[in-house]
Structures are given as structure tokens and as C-alpha cells.
Amino acid sequence: MFSISKSEQSYIATSLSSEKPLRADGRDLLEYRPIHVECGVAPLANGSGRAIVGVGDDTTEVLVAGKLEVEDTEEELQESGEATNGRLTCYVSCTSAAYPYHTNNQLEDLSSDLSSTLFQLLSSSAFLLPDTASNNSQLSIIPQRKHWHLTLEAVIICDSGNVVDALFIAARAALWDLRIPKTRSLEYRGPQTQTMDIDQGPGHDAFKTVAGKKESTHVIDFELEDNWDDGVPLEDREALPVCVTLNLLPSKHFLDASLQEERSAPLKLHLAFSFTSSALSSSKAQEMTGPMTRPPPPPDSIRNPPNAVLQGMRLSGSGDLPIGYIRSLLKDGESYARSLAYALNSKLREDDRKRASEL
């Protein structure tokens, strides 16, 4: 496992906490390394994305692919005791090339931890996986009978710090690129006998029962449409959650930590926010053709509307946080997440326009 000495940790923490903070690469405390994101990197997947944070040898690279499979709701009900209109599974694989100092057991533990983090924060997005009582899930095929099972598989190719944020950026790109196959319902039509009682009129004490026939229909299965390979994207993709990691020092916090900086920060707070698309797209999208550096702030008119939803938070490391400090961190984290979501949406929209023009 990668480690640094206590003296190095103290030196890095002191330089970050000083009046004029100093980072090894010259960045500000709230500045990201260049971010490169792209979609459609795995042709056989229903949606895929790749995120690269950093340049040269100091990069964190994550690849995510999404696959849709048909699942029988009744079978799921027998296995888990709960029926849904869509299911999500997340697998994260940490390669030995990305973590050469980890043992096999440590790689398995890290993969499991990242898989759990990704699932917990994504599955809380109601627009993707609504509650079991809803029949309008985007992953539903035949309500309460068949649905799509979405599997996100991620591979950590290289880790030079801030792997959780890079993982969520790649997952967000894969979900943006996801295309749900178009289906057509197959209905069964058959006669159904109906009975009704009619009044026989004056002089009769009883009602007469009359039987009639009426055609009934119900959906029994589905088939893919002819243009199924096109598929439809997720609705409201711009509201997909983003994750920002706040690396906490006694008096300050900073973003996008390198490996050495991560070892020097005792606590990390992972925050996942989603924002309504109206707030992030109400202004003209910024043209972005190259890698993103520091996420640009959104316009003043959409900077602080009451539309942010905290999808989840997770604290890792040793130590405690006062309640008052957490509140201020949530406010700061929302601002950082809004800027990141705005930049990612601008870049992904621009990529969509480019791909559409090439067809």
C-alpha cells in the first residue's frame, strides 16, 4: 500500500494550512487538475464513459460501462421478497496496475468499498430508480412483470488521487451515454364473460341474470422495435448526481487531492448532489472542446436557487466533525458540485452535438 512518512505528512499538511497555501503542483486549494471526459468508449455496452483527471504521469483514470438485461420481476420477488420496476448493480474493479503496493485482499476490500459507495449514492436518485409503488420507472418494461436490470461495471485504470470523484464523473458519462432499447408490448386478447342483473319490470319480484361477452386485453410479453439499437436516453440526464470530495484539515479544506495530499488529510467528506436541469441549462451552454481545468462557476442567476438535492454523504478517515462545521461544508460542497455539474453538462452536450453532426 502506498504510504509516506509522518514527517512528509506533517510537511504537506502544514503547507496546505498556511496563510498562503502551497501545493506541489501550484494549484489553488479549490482547483481541480485538468479533467477529460468522453462517452461511447465501449461499443458493445449500452452506455459507457471514461474520466481522466490530471495530465502526464499524475493522472487518475476510470472506465465505466453500463449493460442492460431483462429481468423477471416475479423471480426477483421470490429471491429478495421485493418487486421493483428497475434494478441497479455496481461493480468496481481495482487493478493491480493501479495499486501495485496493494495485496489481493486489500484490492478486494477497496473494490467492495468503492462499489458500495457508487451504488448507495446513485440508487438514491429517484428519477432513475423510483420507489417500488411507482409504475413509471425508466427501467420498467411491463410494470410489475419485467424490467431492465442496469449493471455498471467500472475499472480503475490508474489512481493518482481523488478516485471517488473520477469514478462518479465516469459513471455520470456512462449514464449520459446510456440508451434504453425501445420495446413494444405484446397483448393477449380473449373473450371475457360478464354477467349483470336487470329489472324484469312490474309484476316480477326478482331480477333476471343476463350473460354477455366482452373482449379483454392484457400485456403478456414484449418485443424489441425494429430500430431498437438506437434506444432512448435517460430522461433529465442533466440532473444526474455529481460527487465532490472535501479533504479536511483542522482549519481548511481542499479539492482534488493527490495521493500524498490524501495521506496528509485526516478526514474526507464525500458529497453527492443533483440539480434540476432547468437551473443548469437556463443559460447558454459554454463551448468546451478540450479538457476542463477549474470548473467554471454558473451564471449568477442560477448560482443559488433552492433546487439542490443532497443524494448522500460519506465521511471517511479518523476523527469527528462538529455539527456546525458540517453545515458549512454542505453549503460549500453544494457550490462546488453545482459548478462541476454545469461544466460536465456543457462538455457532454457539446460532445452530443459533435457526434450528431458526424452522422
Short mmCIF file of C-alpha atoms in Angstrom, two decimals:
data_model
loop_
_atom_site.label_atom_id
_atom_site.label_comp_id
_atom_site.label_asym_id
_atom_site.label_seq_id
_atom_site.Cartn_x
_atom_site.Cartn_y
_atom_site.Cartn_z
CA MET A 1 0.00 0.00 0.00
CA PHE A 2 1.23 3.46 -0.89
CA SER A 3 2.40 5.40 2.17
CA ILE A 4 4.51 8.38 3.15
CA SER A 5 6.40 9.09 6.34
CA LYS A 6 4.94 11.08 9.22
CA SER A 7 7.38 13.90 8.59
CA GLU A 8 6.20 14.15 4.97
CA GLN A 9 2.58 14.14 6.12
CA SER A 10 3.29 16.93 8.59
CA TYR A 11 5.15 18.97 5.97
CA ILE A 12 2.33 18.67 3.40
CA ALA A 13 -0.39 19.41 5.97
CA THR A 14 1.49 22.49 7.20
CA SER A 15 1.96 23.87 3.70
CA LEU A 16 -1.74 23.36 2.92
CA SER A 17 -2.85 25.00 6.17
CA SER A 18 -0.55 28.02 5.93
CA GLU A 19 -1.79 31.55 5.35
CA LYS A 20 -0.71 31.27 1.73
CA PRO A 21 -1.36 27.58 0.94
CA LEU A 22 1.19 25.82 -1.24
CA ARG A 23 0.57 22.66 -3.25
CA ALA A 24 3.23 20.67 -5.04
CA ASP A 25 1.70 21.32 -8.48
CA GLY A 26 0.97 25.00 -7.80
CA ARG A 27 -2.83 24.70 -7.78
CA ASP A 28 -5.19 26.64 -5.54
CA LEU A 29 -6.91 24.72 -2.76
CA LEU A 30 -10.21 24.67 -4.70
CA GLU A 31 -8.76 23.99 -8.13
CA TYR A 32 -9.08 20.70 -10.00
CA ARG A 33 -6.49 19.16 -12.22
CA PRO A 34 -7.49 19.13 -15.93
CA ILE A 35 -10.49 16.85 -16.40
CA HIS A 36 -11.07 14.93 -19.62
CA VAL A 37 -14.39 13.10 -20.04
CA GLU A 38 -15.77 11.19 -23.02
CA CYS A 39 -18.68 8.90 -23.85
CA GLY A 40 -19.10 5.87 -26.08
CA VAL A 41 -15.72 4.31 -25.36
CA ALA A 42 -17.12 0.73 -25.16
CA PRO A 43 -19.12 -0.01 -28.35
CA LEU A 44 -20.69 -3.22 -27.04
CA ALA A 45 -22.12 -1.56 -23.93
CA ASN A 46 -25.49 0.21 -23.73
CA GLY A 47 -23.61 3.23 -22.38
CA SER A 48 -20.02 3.93 -21.42
CA GLY A 49 -17.79 6.73 -20.25
CA ARG A 50 -14.21 7.48 -19.30
CA ALA A 51 -12.81 10.13 -17.00
CA ILE A 52 -9.19 11.21 -16.76
CA VAL A 53 -8.21 13.65 -14.02
CA GLY A 54 -4.74 15.13 -14.36
CA VAL A 55 -2.07 15.11 -17.07
CA GLY A 56 1.08 13.13 -17.73
CA ASP A 57 2.03 10.60 -15.07
CA ASP A 58 -0.08 12.33 -12.42
CA THR A 59 -3.46 11.04 -13.64
CA THR A 60 -6.45 9.19 -12.28
CA GLU A 61 -8.29 7.26 -14.99
CA VAL A 62 -11.57 5.37 -14.65
CA LEU A 63 -13.59 3.49 -17.28
CA VAL A 64 -17.29 2.69 -16.71
CA ALA A 65 -19.60 0.61 -18.93
CA GLY A 66 -23.33 0.06 -18.47
CA LYS A 67 -25.21 -3.06 -19.58
CA LEU A 68 -28.98 -3.64 -19.64
CA GLU A 69 -30.50 -7.09 -19.18
CA VAL A 70 -34.14 -8.15 -18.96
CA GLU A 71 -35.17 -9.35 -15.53
CA ASP A 72 -38.40 -11.01 -14.43
CA THR A 73 -39.99 -9.12 -11.58
CA GLU A 74 -41.63 -12.26 -10.22
CA GLU A 75 -38.27 -14.04 -9.95
CA GLU A 76 -36.80 -11.03 -8.17
CA LEU A 77 -39.77 -11.06 -5.80
CA GLN A 78 -39.05 -14.69 -4.92
CA GLU A 79 -35.35 -14.03 -4.38
CA SER A 80 -35.42 -10.74 -2.47
CA GLY A 81 -39.04 -10.54 -1.32
CA GLU A 82 -39.43 -7.14 -3.00
CA ALA A 83 -40.63 -6.30 -6.50
CA THR A 84 -39.33 -3.23 -8.34
CA ASN A 85 -39.64 -1.61 -11.75
CA GLY A 86 -35.89 -1.45 -12.30
CA ARG A 87 -32.70 -2.54 -10.63
CA LEU A 88 -29.17 -1.20 -10.39
CA THR A 89 -25.97 -3.09 -9.65
CA CYS A 90 -22.49 -1.56 -9.39
CA TYR A 91 -19.16 -3.35 -9.65
CA VAL A 92 -15.82 -1.58 -9.30
CA SER A 93 -12.61 -3.42 -10.13
CA CYS A 94 -9.32 -2.09 -8.77
CA THR A 95 -6.47 -3.41 -10.90
CA SER A 96 -3.04 -4.30 -9.60
CA ALA A 97 -1.58 -1.90 -12.18
CA ALA A 98 -3.38 0.99 -10.47
CA TYR A 99 -2.45 -0.23 -6.97
CA PRO A 100 0.88 -2.06 -7.26
CA TYR A 101 1.52 -1.90 -3.50
CA HIS A 102 -1.79 -3.50 -2.51
CA THR A 103 -2.23 -7.15 -1.67
CA ASN A 104 -5.06 -9.18 -3.21
CA ASN A 105 -7.14 -8.85 -0.05
CA GLN A 106 -6.61 -5.10 0.02
CA LEU A 107 -7.67 -4.84 -3.63
CA GLU A 108 -10.85 -6.80 -2.89
CA ASP A 109 -11.66 -4.61 0.10
CA LEU A 110 -11.09 -1.41 -1.88
CA SER A 111 -13.18 -2.68 -4.80
CA SER A 112 -16.02 -3.60 -2.45
CA ASP A 113 -15.88 -0.22 -0.70
CA LEU A 114 -15.97 1.75 -3.96
CA SER A 115 -18.78 -0.45 -5.32
CA SER A 116 -20.85 0.18 -2.21
CA THR A 117 -20.21 3.94 -2.36
CA LEU A 118 -21.19 4.17 -6.03
CA PHE A 119 -24.36 2.13 -5.54
CA GLN A 120 -25.54 3.96 -2.43
CA LEU A 121 -25.23 7.39 -3.97
CA LEU A 122 -26.61 6.50 -7.41
CA SER A 123 -29.51 4.34 -6.26
CA SER A 124 -30.88 7.25 -4.22
CA SER A 125 -31.58 9.14 -7.47
CA ALA A 126 -35.37 8.87 -7.64
CA PHE A 127 -35.60 9.76 -11.35
CA LEU A 128 -33.57 6.65 -12.22
CA LEU A 129 -34.92 4.11 -9.75
CA PRO A 130 -38.22 5.29 -8.19
CA ASP A 131 -39.88 3.65 -5.24
CA THR A 132 -41.49 0.25 -5.66
CA ALA A 133 -45.00 1.70 -5.74
CA SER A 134 -44.29 3.67 -8.93
CA ASN A 135 -45.03 2.21 -12.35
CA ASN A 136 -43.27 4.83 -14.47
CA SER A 137 -39.65 3.89 -13.92
CA GLN A 138 -37.47 4.43 -16.95
CA LEU A 139 -36.21 0.88 -16.48
CA SER A 140 -39.69 -0.64 -16.46
CA ILE A 141 -40.75 -2.74 -19.48
CA ILE A 142 -44.02 -4.30 -18.28
CA PRO A 143 -44.97 -2.79 -14.90
CA GLN A 144 -44.69 -5.31 -12.09
CA ARG A 145 -43.70 -8.05 -14.56
CA LYS A 146 -40.48 -7.28 -16.45
CA HIS A 147 -37.86 -4.57 -16.15
CA TRP A 148 -34.34 -3.69 -17.21
CA HIS A 149 -31.52 -4.57 -14.84
CA LEU A 150 -28.77 -1.96 -15.20
CA THR A 151 -25.27 -3.09 -14.34
CA LEU A 152 -22.48 -0.53 -14.09
CA GLU A 153 -19.01 -2.03 -14.25
CA ALA A 154 -16.07 0.27 -13.51
CA VAL A 155 -12.35 -0.32 -13.84
CA ILE A 156 -9.80 1.83 -12.02
CA ILE A 157 -7.01 2.03 -14.57
CA CYS A 158 -4.81 4.49 -12.71
CA ASP A 159 -5.11 6.21 -9.32
CA SER A 160 -3.14 9.35 -8.58
CA GLY A 161 -5.65 10.66 -6.05
CA ASN A 162 -9.31 11.68 -5.89
CA VAL A 163 -10.51 8.37 -7.33
CA VAL A 164 -14.06 8.71 -5.94
CA ASP A 165 -14.76 11.94 -7.85
CA ALA A 166 -13.22 10.46 -11.02
CA LEU A 167 -15.37 7.34 -10.58
CA PHE A 168 -18.55 9.40 -10.38
CA ILE A 169 -17.58 11.53 -13.38
CA ALA A 170 -17.05 8.39 -15.47
CA ALA A 171 -20.29 6.82 -14.17
CA ARG A 172 -22.16 10.03 -14.98
CA ALA A 173 -20.77 9.98 -18.53
CA ALA A 174 -21.82 6.32 -18.92
CA LEU A 175 -25.36 7.10 -17.73
CA TRP A 176 -25.48 10.13 -20.03
CA ASP A 177 -24.50 7.83 -22.92
CA LEU A 178 -26.93 5.07 -21.87
CA ARG A 179 -29.57 4.16 -24.44
CA ILE A 180 -32.57 2.13 -23.30
CA PRO A 181 -33.82 -0.18 -26.09
CA LYS A 182 -37.27 0.62 -27.48
CA THR A 183 -39.85 -2.09 -26.81
CA ARG A 184 -43.35 -2.89 -27.98
CA SER A 185 -45.92 -4.60 -25.78
CA LEU A 186 -47.50 -7.89 -26.89
CA GLU A 187 -51.12 -8.11 -25.82
CA TYR A 188 -53.39 -11.11 -25.40
CA ARG A 189 -56.99 -10.61 -26.41
CA GLY A 190 -59.63 -13.07 -25.33
CA PRO A 191 -63.34 -13.23 -24.55
CA GLN A 192 -64.45 -12.46 -21.05
CA THR A 193 -67.89 -13.38 -19.80
CA GLN A 194 -69.75 -10.64 -17.96
CA THR A 195 -72.99 -11.03 -16.01
CA MET A 196 -75.45 -8.37 -14.98
CA ASP A 197 -78.79 -8.29 -13.21
CA ILE A 198 -81.67 -6.44 -14.87
CA ASP A 199 -85.07 -5.49 -13.50
CA GLN A 200 -87.80 -7.52 -15.23
CA GLY A 201 -90.40 -4.84 -14.66
CA PRO A 202 -93.69 -4.68 -12.75
CA GLY A 203 -95.15 -7.97 -11.66
CA HIS A 204 -91.79 -9.67 -11.21
CA ASP A 205 -90.23 -9.99 -7.79
CA ALA A 206 -86.77 -10.99 -8.91
CA PHE A 207 -84.04 -9.72 -11.15
CA LYS A 208 -83.02 -11.66 -14.25
CA THR A 209 -79.35 -12.53 -14.73
CA VAL A 210 -78.11 -11.95 -18.27
CA ALA A 211 -74.70 -13.18 -19.50
CA GLY A 212 -72.71 -11.34 -22.14
CA LYS A 213 -69.28 -11.50 -23.75
CA LYS A 214 -66.69 -8.73 -23.86
CA GLU A 215 -63.17 -8.77 -25.31
CA SER A 216 -60.43 -8.34 -22.70
CA THR A 217 -56.77 -7.49 -23.26
CA HIS A 218 -53.69 -7.68 -21.10
CA VAL A 219 -49.95 -7.45 -21.77
CA ILE A 220 -48.16 -10.80 -21.62
CA ASP A 221 -44.75 -10.06 -23.14
CA PHE A 222 -42.76 -7.58 -25.22
CA GLU A 223 -40.58 -7.39 -28.28
CA LEU A 224 -37.86 -5.03 -29.44
CA GLU A 225 -38.76 -2.48 -32.06
CA ASP A 226 -37.02 -2.51 -35.43
CA ASN A 227 -34.81 0.44 -34.51
CA TRP A 228 -34.03 -0.93 -31.04
CA ASP A 229 -30.30 -0.30 -31.45
CA ASP A 230 -30.90 3.46 -31.34
CA GLY A 231 -32.62 3.42 -27.97
CA VAL A 232 -33.71 6.39 -25.93
CA PRO A 233 -31.52 8.28 -23.45
CA LEU A 234 -32.38 8.70 -19.80
CA GLU A 235 -34.82 11.47 -19.12
CA ASP A 236 -33.46 14.54 -17.35
CA ARG A 237 -29.84 13.42 -17.77
CA GLU A 238 -28.60 16.82 -16.64
CA ALA A 239 -29.92 16.06 -13.15
CA LEU A 240 -27.62 13.08 -12.74
CA PRO A 241 -25.76 13.40 -9.42
CA VAL A 242 -22.18 14.60 -9.12
CA CYS A 243 -19.80 13.87 -6.27
CA VAL A 244 -17.26 16.21 -4.72
CA THR A 245 -14.73 15.15 -2.11
CA LEU A 246 -13.74 17.68 0.54
CA ASN A 247 -10.36 16.87 2.08
CA LEU A 248 -10.50 18.29 5.58
CA LEU A 249 -7.74 19.93 7.57
CA PRO A 250 -8.18 21.48 11.03
CA SER A 251 -8.90 24.92 9.60
CA LYS A 252 -9.38 24.47 5.84
CA HIS A 253 -10.49 22.06 3.16
CA PHE A 254 -9.30 21.47 -0.39
CA LEU A 255 -10.41 19.66 -3.55
CA ASP A 256 -8.90 17.07 -5.89
CA ALA A 257 -6.15 15.78 -3.62
CA SER A 258 -3.12 13.94 -4.92
CA LEU A 259 -2.07 10.68 -3.28
CA GLN A 260 0.39 12.44 -0.98
CA GLU A 261 -2.21 15.04 -0.02
CA GLU A 262 -4.78 12.34 0.70
CA ARG A 263 -2.43 10.71 3.18
CA SER A 264 -1.93 14.09 4.87
CA ALA A 265 -5.63 14.91 5.32
CA PRO A 266 -7.13 13.07 8.31
CA LEU A 267 -10.74 13.27 7.07
CA LYS A 268 -12.53 13.20 3.74
CA LEU A 269 -16.17 14.11 3.18
CA HIS A 270 -17.83 12.76 0.01
CA LEU A 271 -20.95 14.70 -1.02
CA ALA A 272 -23.29 13.76 -3.88
CA PHE A 273 -25.68 16.42 -5.17
CA SER A 274 -28.17 16.54 -8.01
CA PHE A 275 -29.66 19.67 -9.54
CA THR A 276 -32.73 20.24 -11.67
CA SER A 277 -31.89 20.63 -15.32
CA SER A 278 -33.72 23.97 -15.55
CA ALA A 279 -31.20 25.55 -13.22
CA LEU A 280 -28.17 24.21 -15.05
CA SER A 281 -29.37 24.76 -18.61
CA SER A 282 -31.30 28.01 -18.32
CA SER A 283 -28.33 29.85 -19.75
CA LYS A 284 -26.39 29.22 -22.92
CA ALA A 285 -24.09 26.23 -22.61
CA GLN A 286 -20.41 27.00 -22.52
CA GLU A 287 -18.40 25.80 -25.51
CA MET A 288 -15.83 23.31 -24.27
CA THR A 289 -13.66 21.48 -26.78
CA GLY A 290 -10.67 20.48 -24.64
CA PRO A 291 -10.04 19.18 -21.14
CA MET A 292 -11.71 21.01 -18.26
CA THR A 293 -9.47 22.62 -15.66
CA ARG A 294 -11.17 24.52 -12.90
CA PRO A 295 -14.95 24.08 -13.30
CA PRO A 296 -16.40 27.45 -14.32
CA PRO A 297 -18.95 28.99 -11.95
CA PRO A 298 -22.51 29.01 -13.26
CA PRO A 299 -24.13 32.36 -14.02
CA ASP A 300 -25.26 34.47 -11.07
CA SER A 301 -28.91 33.88 -11.93
CA ILE A 302 -28.63 30.12 -11.32
CA ARG A 303 -25.94 30.01 -8.66
CA ASN A 304 -28.10 29.66 -5.56
CA PRO A 305 -31.64 28.56 -6.47
CA PRO A 306 -33.35 26.21 -3.96
CA ASN A 307 -33.15 23.16 -6.23
CA ALA A 308 -30.17 21.21 -4.95
CA VAL A 309 -30.80 17.71 -3.59
CA LEU A 310 -28.24 16.05 -1.35
CA GLN A 311 -28.28 12.45 -2.59
CA GLY A 312 -25.84 11.19 0.01
CA MET A 313 -22.78 11.89 2.08
CA ARG A 314 -19.99 9.77 3.49
CA LEU A 315 -17.23 10.58 5.94
CA SER A 316 -14.01 8.58 5.84
CA GLY A 317 -10.92 8.78 7.96
CA SER A 318 -10.31 9.22 11.68
CA GLY A 319 -11.77 11.98 13.80
CA ASP A 320 -15.06 13.77 14.42
CA LEU A 321 -16.73 16.82 12.91
CA PRO A 322 -18.81 19.38 14.83
CA ILE A 323 -22.39 19.75 13.57
CA GLY A 324 -21.87 23.42 12.84
CA TYR A 325 -18.84 22.68 10.69
CA ILE A 326 -20.75 20.04 8.72
CA ARG A 327 -23.42 22.59 7.83
CA SER A 328 -20.87 24.99 6.39
CA LEU A 329 -19.20 22.14 4.50
CA LEU A 330 -22.54 21.13 2.98
CA LYS A 331 -23.08 24.68 1.77
CA ASP A 332 -19.60 24.86 0.25
CA GLY A 333 -19.91 21.37 -1.23
CA GLU A 334 -23.18 22.32 -2.93
CA SER A 335 -21.47 25.27 -4.61
CA TYR A 336 -18.56 23.12 -5.84
CA ALA A 337 -20.92 20.38 -7.06
CA ARG A 338 -23.07 22.90 -8.93
CA SER A 339 -20.06 24.27 -10.77
CA LEU A 340 -18.83 20.77 -11.61
CA ALA A 341 -22.28 19.66 -12.84
CA TYR A 342 -22.56 22.77 -15.00
CA ALA A 343 -19.14 22.14 -16.58
CA LEU A 344 -19.81 18.42 -17.17
CA ASN A 345 -23.21 19.07 -18.75
CA SER A 346 -21.70 21.68 -21.05
CA LYS A 347 -18.97 19.28 -22.18
CA LEU A 348 -21.32 16.32 -22.67
CA ARG A 349 -23.86 18.42 -24.61
CA GLU A 350 -21.07 19.64 -26.87
CA ASP A 351 -19.94 16.04 -27.48
CA ASP A 352 -23.52 15.07 -28.38
CA ARG A 353 -23.70 17.87 -30.92
CA LYS A 354 -20.40 16.80 -32.47
CA ARG A 355 -21.45 13.17 -32.77
CA ALA A 356 -24.81 14.15 -34.25
CA SER A 357 -23.10 16.30 -36.90
CA GLU A 358 -20.86 13.39 -37.90
CA LEU A 359 -23.80 11.08 -38.66
#
